[in-house]
Amino acid sequence: MSPSRGKFITVEGGEGAGKSSNLAFMRDLLEQSGRQVVFTREPGGTALGEDIRELLLGHKHTGMAGDTELLLIFAARAEHLARIILPALNDGKWVLCDRFTDASYAYQGGGRGIDMGRIQALESWVQQGLRPDLTLLLDLPVETGLERAGQRSEPDRFESEQQAFFERVRQVYIDIAEREPERVSMVDASRPLPEVQQQIRGVMERFLDRVQNHE
Ligand code: TMP
């Protein structure tokens, strides 16, 4: 008998939202629940995707056109889906992904002002109906996030944007969470880490219960 399809979980958030440590925490929770987890990220996740990531985040092509940026992101996504995400899900594994298409709506749609209809068209072409089963949105005020992120290394091409860009990014994320409460759980990432993890644990436990009841 073929295994039941795995679940696809994504994590989103603005700069300095604490994605890395919270992703590691989520991975542990999933593994403790007995799931086999494939941990990956966007843009990236494959050799080709990581090359595209370098083009997108590096400073070699600072003035890249918005459409070029969007198409590169979806090219990396097509590769990621074909080589990593779909095979893993079909094999019964769970996929935990650091960012996915909500980031394209937030950064390219909100941040860059690209028409959302274009992003939708690419989403349906590349994903053919595949969407995350659960998305965790780590939300915090832009200023707090930038302060936290500022303490880290050299800013990449996105991190070099101005505060107004990140305000638009945040607003699109919040709009998505409000429109799709079934899929997207918003967590207040401005709280101290143990509290954030408490919120995340609650979301994950509810999701795992729901899945178990359907298996
Ligand atoms: P991060 O993984 O360190 O957050 O860096 C990835 C950057 O790429 C982040 O600034 C957001 C950006 N990005 C987009 O602009 N659109 C997308 O669809 C994705 C997945 C990421």
Short mmCIF file of C-alpha atoms and ligand atoms in Angstrom, two decimals:
data_model
loop_
_atom_site.label_atom_id
_atom_site.label_comp_id
_atom_site.label_asym_id
_atom_site.label_seq_id
_atom_site.Cartn_x
_atom_site.Cartn_y
_atom_site.Cartn_z
CA MET A 1 0.00 0.00 0.00
CA SER A 2 1.38 3.44 -0.83
CA PRO A 3 1.92 5.76 2.16
CA SER A 4 -0.63 8.52 2.82
CA ARG A 5 0.50 11.83 1.44
CA GLY A 6 2.64 13.92 3.78
CA LYS A 7 1.75 17.41 4.94
CA PHE A 8 3.25 20.61 3.65
CA ILE A 9 4.02 23.23 6.30
CA THR A 10 5.49 26.66 5.59
CA VAL A 11 6.82 29.42 7.80
CA GLU A 12 6.68 33.09 6.87
CA GLY A 13 7.58 36.37 8.47
CA GLY A 14 9.31 39.67 7.99
CA GLU A 15 12.93 40.48 8.72
CA GLY A 16 14.11 39.62 12.22
CA ALA A 17 11.02 37.54 13.06
CA GLY A 18 13.13 34.68 14.43
CA LYS A 19 12.35 32.23 11.64
CA SER A 20 15.51 30.12 12.04
CA SER A 21 15.18 29.26 15.72
CA ASN A 22 11.44 28.75 15.44
CA LEU A 23 11.83 26.50 12.41
CA ALA A 24 14.29 24.34 14.35
CA PHE A 25 11.77 24.20 17.21
CA MET A 26 8.99 23.12 14.81
CA ARG A 27 11.16 20.49 13.23
CA ASP A 28 11.83 18.99 16.67
CA LEU A 29 8.12 18.97 17.49
CA LEU A 30 7.30 17.19 14.24
CA GLU A 31 10.05 14.62 14.65
CA GLN A 32 8.96 13.96 18.24
CA SER A 33 5.48 13.25 16.90
CA GLY A 34 7.02 10.50 14.76
CA ARG A 35 6.91 12.24 11.37
CA GLN A 36 9.71 12.04 8.86
CA VAL A 37 10.53 15.64 8.05
CA VAL A 38 12.19 17.17 4.99
CA PHE A 39 13.47 20.58 5.96
CA THR A 40 14.00 23.04 3.14
CA ARG A 41 13.82 26.69 2.11
CA GLU A 42 12.90 29.17 -0.59
CA PRO A 43 14.27 30.60 -2.67
CA GLY A 44 16.53 27.55 -2.84
CA GLY A 45 16.18 23.96 -1.71
CA THR A 46 17.86 22.47 -4.83
CA ALA A 47 21.27 23.05 -6.42
CA LEU A 48 19.69 25.15 -9.19
CA GLY A 49 17.43 26.93 -6.71
CA GLU A 50 20.37 27.85 -4.50
CA ASP A 51 22.13 29.36 -7.54
CA ILE A 52 19.00 31.39 -8.27
CA ARG A 53 18.92 32.43 -4.60
CA GLU A 54 22.40 33.85 -4.97
CA LEU A 55 21.29 35.91 -7.97
CA LEU A 56 18.27 37.18 -6.04
CA LEU A 57 19.93 37.97 -2.71
CA GLY A 58 23.35 39.07 -3.92
CA HIS A 59 24.22 42.59 -4.96
CA LYS A 60 25.46 41.75 -8.45
CA HIS A 61 22.11 42.66 -10.07
CA THR A 62 20.89 45.42 -7.80
CA GLY A 63 18.55 47.02 -10.32
CA MET A 64 16.86 43.77 -11.41
CA ALA A 65 13.37 44.37 -12.88
CA GLY A 66 10.49 43.28 -10.65
CA ASP A 67 9.17 40.81 -13.24
CA THR A 68 12.63 39.23 -13.58
CA GLU A 69 12.78 38.80 -9.82
CA LEU A 70 9.32 37.23 -9.74
CA LEU A 71 10.06 34.85 -12.62
CA LEU A 72 13.37 33.76 -11.08
CA ILE A 73 11.58 33.01 -7.81
CA PHE A 74 8.98 30.89 -9.59
CA ALA A 75 11.66 29.15 -11.66
CA ALA A 76 13.40 28.14 -8.43
CA ARG A 77 10.00 27.09 -7.05
CA ALA A 78 9.22 24.88 -10.07
CA GLU A 79 12.52 23.08 -9.57
CA HIS A 80 11.97 22.77 -5.83
CA LEU A 81 8.48 21.30 -6.30
CA ALA A 82 9.59 18.83 -8.97
CA ARG A 83 12.73 17.59 -7.24
CA ILE A 84 12.10 17.89 -3.51
CA ILE A 85 8.62 18.87 -2.32
CA LEU A 86 6.32 16.69 -4.43
CA PRO A 87 8.47 13.52 -4.25
CA ALA A 88 8.71 13.88 -0.45
CA LEU A 89 4.97 14.44 0.04
CA ASN A 90 4.14 11.53 -2.27
CA ASP A 91 6.48 9.38 -0.21
CA GLY A 92 4.53 10.19 2.97
CA LYS A 93 7.15 12.59 4.33
CA TRP A 94 6.28 15.94 5.82
CA VAL A 95 7.86 19.02 4.30
CA LEU A 96 8.76 21.98 6.49
CA CYS A 97 9.69 24.92 4.28
CA ASP A 98 11.24 28.25 5.24
CA ARG A 99 9.04 30.57 3.11
CA PHE A 100 6.93 29.77 0.06
CA THR A 101 4.45 31.54 -2.24
CA ASP A 102 2.94 33.79 0.44
CA ALA A 103 6.35 35.50 0.39
CA SER A 104 5.92 36.22 -3.33
CA TYR A 105 2.58 37.94 -2.64
CA ALA A 106 4.13 39.85 0.28
CA TYR A 107 7.52 40.84 -1.19
CA GLN A 108 6.88 40.99 -4.94
CA GLY A 109 3.19 41.95 -4.73
CA GLY A 110 3.26 44.16 -1.63
CA GLY A 111 6.89 45.25 -1.54
CA ARG A 112 7.55 45.70 -5.26
CA GLY A 113 3.97 46.51 -6.26
CA ILE A 114 3.64 43.78 -8.90
CA ASP A 115 0.05 43.05 -9.89
CA MET A 116 -1.28 40.23 -7.67
CA GLY A 117 -3.03 38.68 -10.70
CA ARG A 118 0.34 37.95 -12.28
CA ILE A 119 1.50 36.18 -9.14
CA GLN A 120 -1.74 34.20 -9.05
CA ALA A 121 -1.21 33.15 -12.67
CA LEU A 122 2.30 31.88 -11.89
CA GLU A 123 1.08 30.17 -8.73
CA SER A 124 -1.54 28.16 -10.59
CA TRP A 125 0.83 27.35 -13.45
CA VAL A 126 3.73 26.20 -11.28
CA GLN A 127 1.85 24.67 -8.34
CA GLN A 128 -1.15 23.19 -10.14
CA GLY A 129 -3.31 23.46 -7.04
CA LEU A 130 -0.68 22.51 -4.47
CA ARG A 131 -0.82 24.82 -1.46
CA PRO A 132 0.55 24.49 2.07
CA ASP A 133 -1.62 22.57 4.55
CA LEU A 134 -0.45 24.86 7.34
CA THR A 135 1.38 28.19 7.32
CA LEU A 136 2.79 29.81 10.38
CA LEU A 137 3.15 33.56 10.12
CA LEU A 138 5.62 35.09 12.57
CA ASP A 139 4.35 38.65 12.80
CA LEU A 140 6.02 41.59 14.50
CA PRO A 141 6.23 45.37 14.02
CA VAL A 142 8.62 46.26 11.20
CA GLU A 143 10.73 48.48 13.41
CA THR A 144 11.31 45.76 16.00
CA GLY A 145 12.21 43.26 13.27
CA LEU A 146 14.65 45.62 11.58
CA GLU A 147 16.31 46.38 14.89
CA ARG A 148 16.79 42.66 15.53
CA ALA A 149 17.95 41.92 11.97
CA GLY A 150 20.32 44.88 12.05
CA GLN A 151 22.37 43.12 14.69
CA ARG A 152 23.24 40.42 12.16
CA SER A 153 25.56 40.29 9.13
CA GLU A 154 25.72 42.37 5.92
CA PRO A 155 22.22 43.10 4.54
CA ASP A 156 21.26 41.16 1.36
CA ARG A 157 19.40 42.72 -1.61
CA PHE A 158 16.01 42.46 0.15
CA GLU A 159 17.27 43.44 3.59
CA SER A 160 18.64 46.63 2.00
CA GLU A 161 15.09 47.90 1.32
CA GLN A 162 13.51 50.79 3.24
CA GLN A 163 11.03 50.55 6.10
CA ALA A 164 8.03 51.43 3.84
CA PHE A 165 8.80 48.35 1.70
CA PHE A 166 8.65 46.12 4.79
CA GLU A 167 5.43 47.78 6.00
CA ARG A 168 3.80 46.77 2.70
CA VAL A 169 5.24 43.25 3.02
CA ARG A 170 3.81 42.92 6.53
CA GLN A 171 0.38 44.21 5.50
CA VAL A 172 0.06 41.63 2.71
CA TYR A 173 1.01 38.83 5.12
CA ILE A 174 -1.62 40.04 7.61
CA ASP A 175 -4.23 40.28 4.83
CA ILE A 176 -3.51 36.69 3.78
CA ALA A 177 -3.78 35.47 7.39
CA GLU A 178 -7.12 37.24 7.79
CA ARG A 179 -8.44 35.89 4.52
CA GLU A 180 -7.33 32.30 5.15
CA PRO A 181 -7.55 31.61 8.91
CA GLU A 182 -7.99 27.87 8.27
CA ARG A 183 -4.52 27.61 6.72
CA VAL A 184 -2.57 30.49 8.20
CA SER A 185 -1.90 30.85 11.93
CA MET A 186 -0.44 34.15 12.99
CA VAL A 187 1.91 34.19 15.95
CA ASP A 188 3.01 37.33 17.80
CA ALA A 189 6.76 37.14 17.25
CA SER A 190 7.47 40.32 19.20
CA ARG A 191 7.05 38.36 22.46
CA PRO A 192 10.06 36.75 24.21
CA LEU A 193 11.15 33.47 22.59
CA PRO A 194 9.67 31.07 25.21
CA GLU A 195 6.26 32.72 24.76
CA VAL A 196 6.52 32.57 20.97
CA GLN A 197 7.38 28.88 21.22
CA GLN A 198 4.42 28.32 23.50
CA GLN A 199 2.16 29.83 20.84
CA ILE A 200 3.79 27.71 18.15
CA ARG A 201 3.43 24.54 20.22
CA GLY A 202 -0.31 25.24 20.53
CA VAL A 203 -0.72 25.70 16.77
CA MET A 204 1.27 22.55 15.99
CA GLU A 205 -0.60 20.42 18.53
CA ARG A 206 -3.95 21.47 17.12
CA PHE A 207 -2.76 20.74 13.60
CA LEU A 208 -1.34 17.33 14.54
CA ASP A 209 -4.61 16.42 16.29
CA ARG A 210 -6.60 17.41 13.24
CA VAL A 211 -4.39 15.31 10.96
CA GLN A 212 -4.50 12.32 13.29
CA ASN A 213 -8.29 12.42 13.39
CA HIS A 214 -8.35 12.16 9.61
CA GLU A 215 -5.78 9.38 9.25
P1 TMP B 1 15.48 34.54 4.12
O1 TMP B 1 15.30 33.10 3.78
O2 TMP B 1 16.72 34.82 4.83
O3 TMP B 1 14.29 35.15 4.75
O4 TMP B 1 15.73 35.31 2.73
C1 TMP B 1 14.95 35.14 1.65
C2 TMP B 1 14.59 36.48 1.07
O5 TMP B 1 13.90 36.26 -0.15
C3 TMP B 1 13.67 37.29 1.97
O6 TMP B 1 14.14 38.61 2.06
C4 TMP B 1 12.35 37.29 1.24
C5 TMP B 1 12.70 37.00 -0.19
N1 TMP B 1 11.68 36.25 -0.92
C6 TMP B 1 10.89 36.92 -1.82
O7 TMP B 1 11.06 38.10 -2.04
N2 TMP B 1 9.92 36.22 -2.48
C7 TMP B 1 9.69 34.89 -2.30
O8 TMP B 1 8.79 34.31 -2.91
C8 TMP B 1 10.53 34.20 -1.33
C9 TMP B 1 10.33 32.75 -1.09
C10 TMP B 1 11.51 34.93 -0.68
#
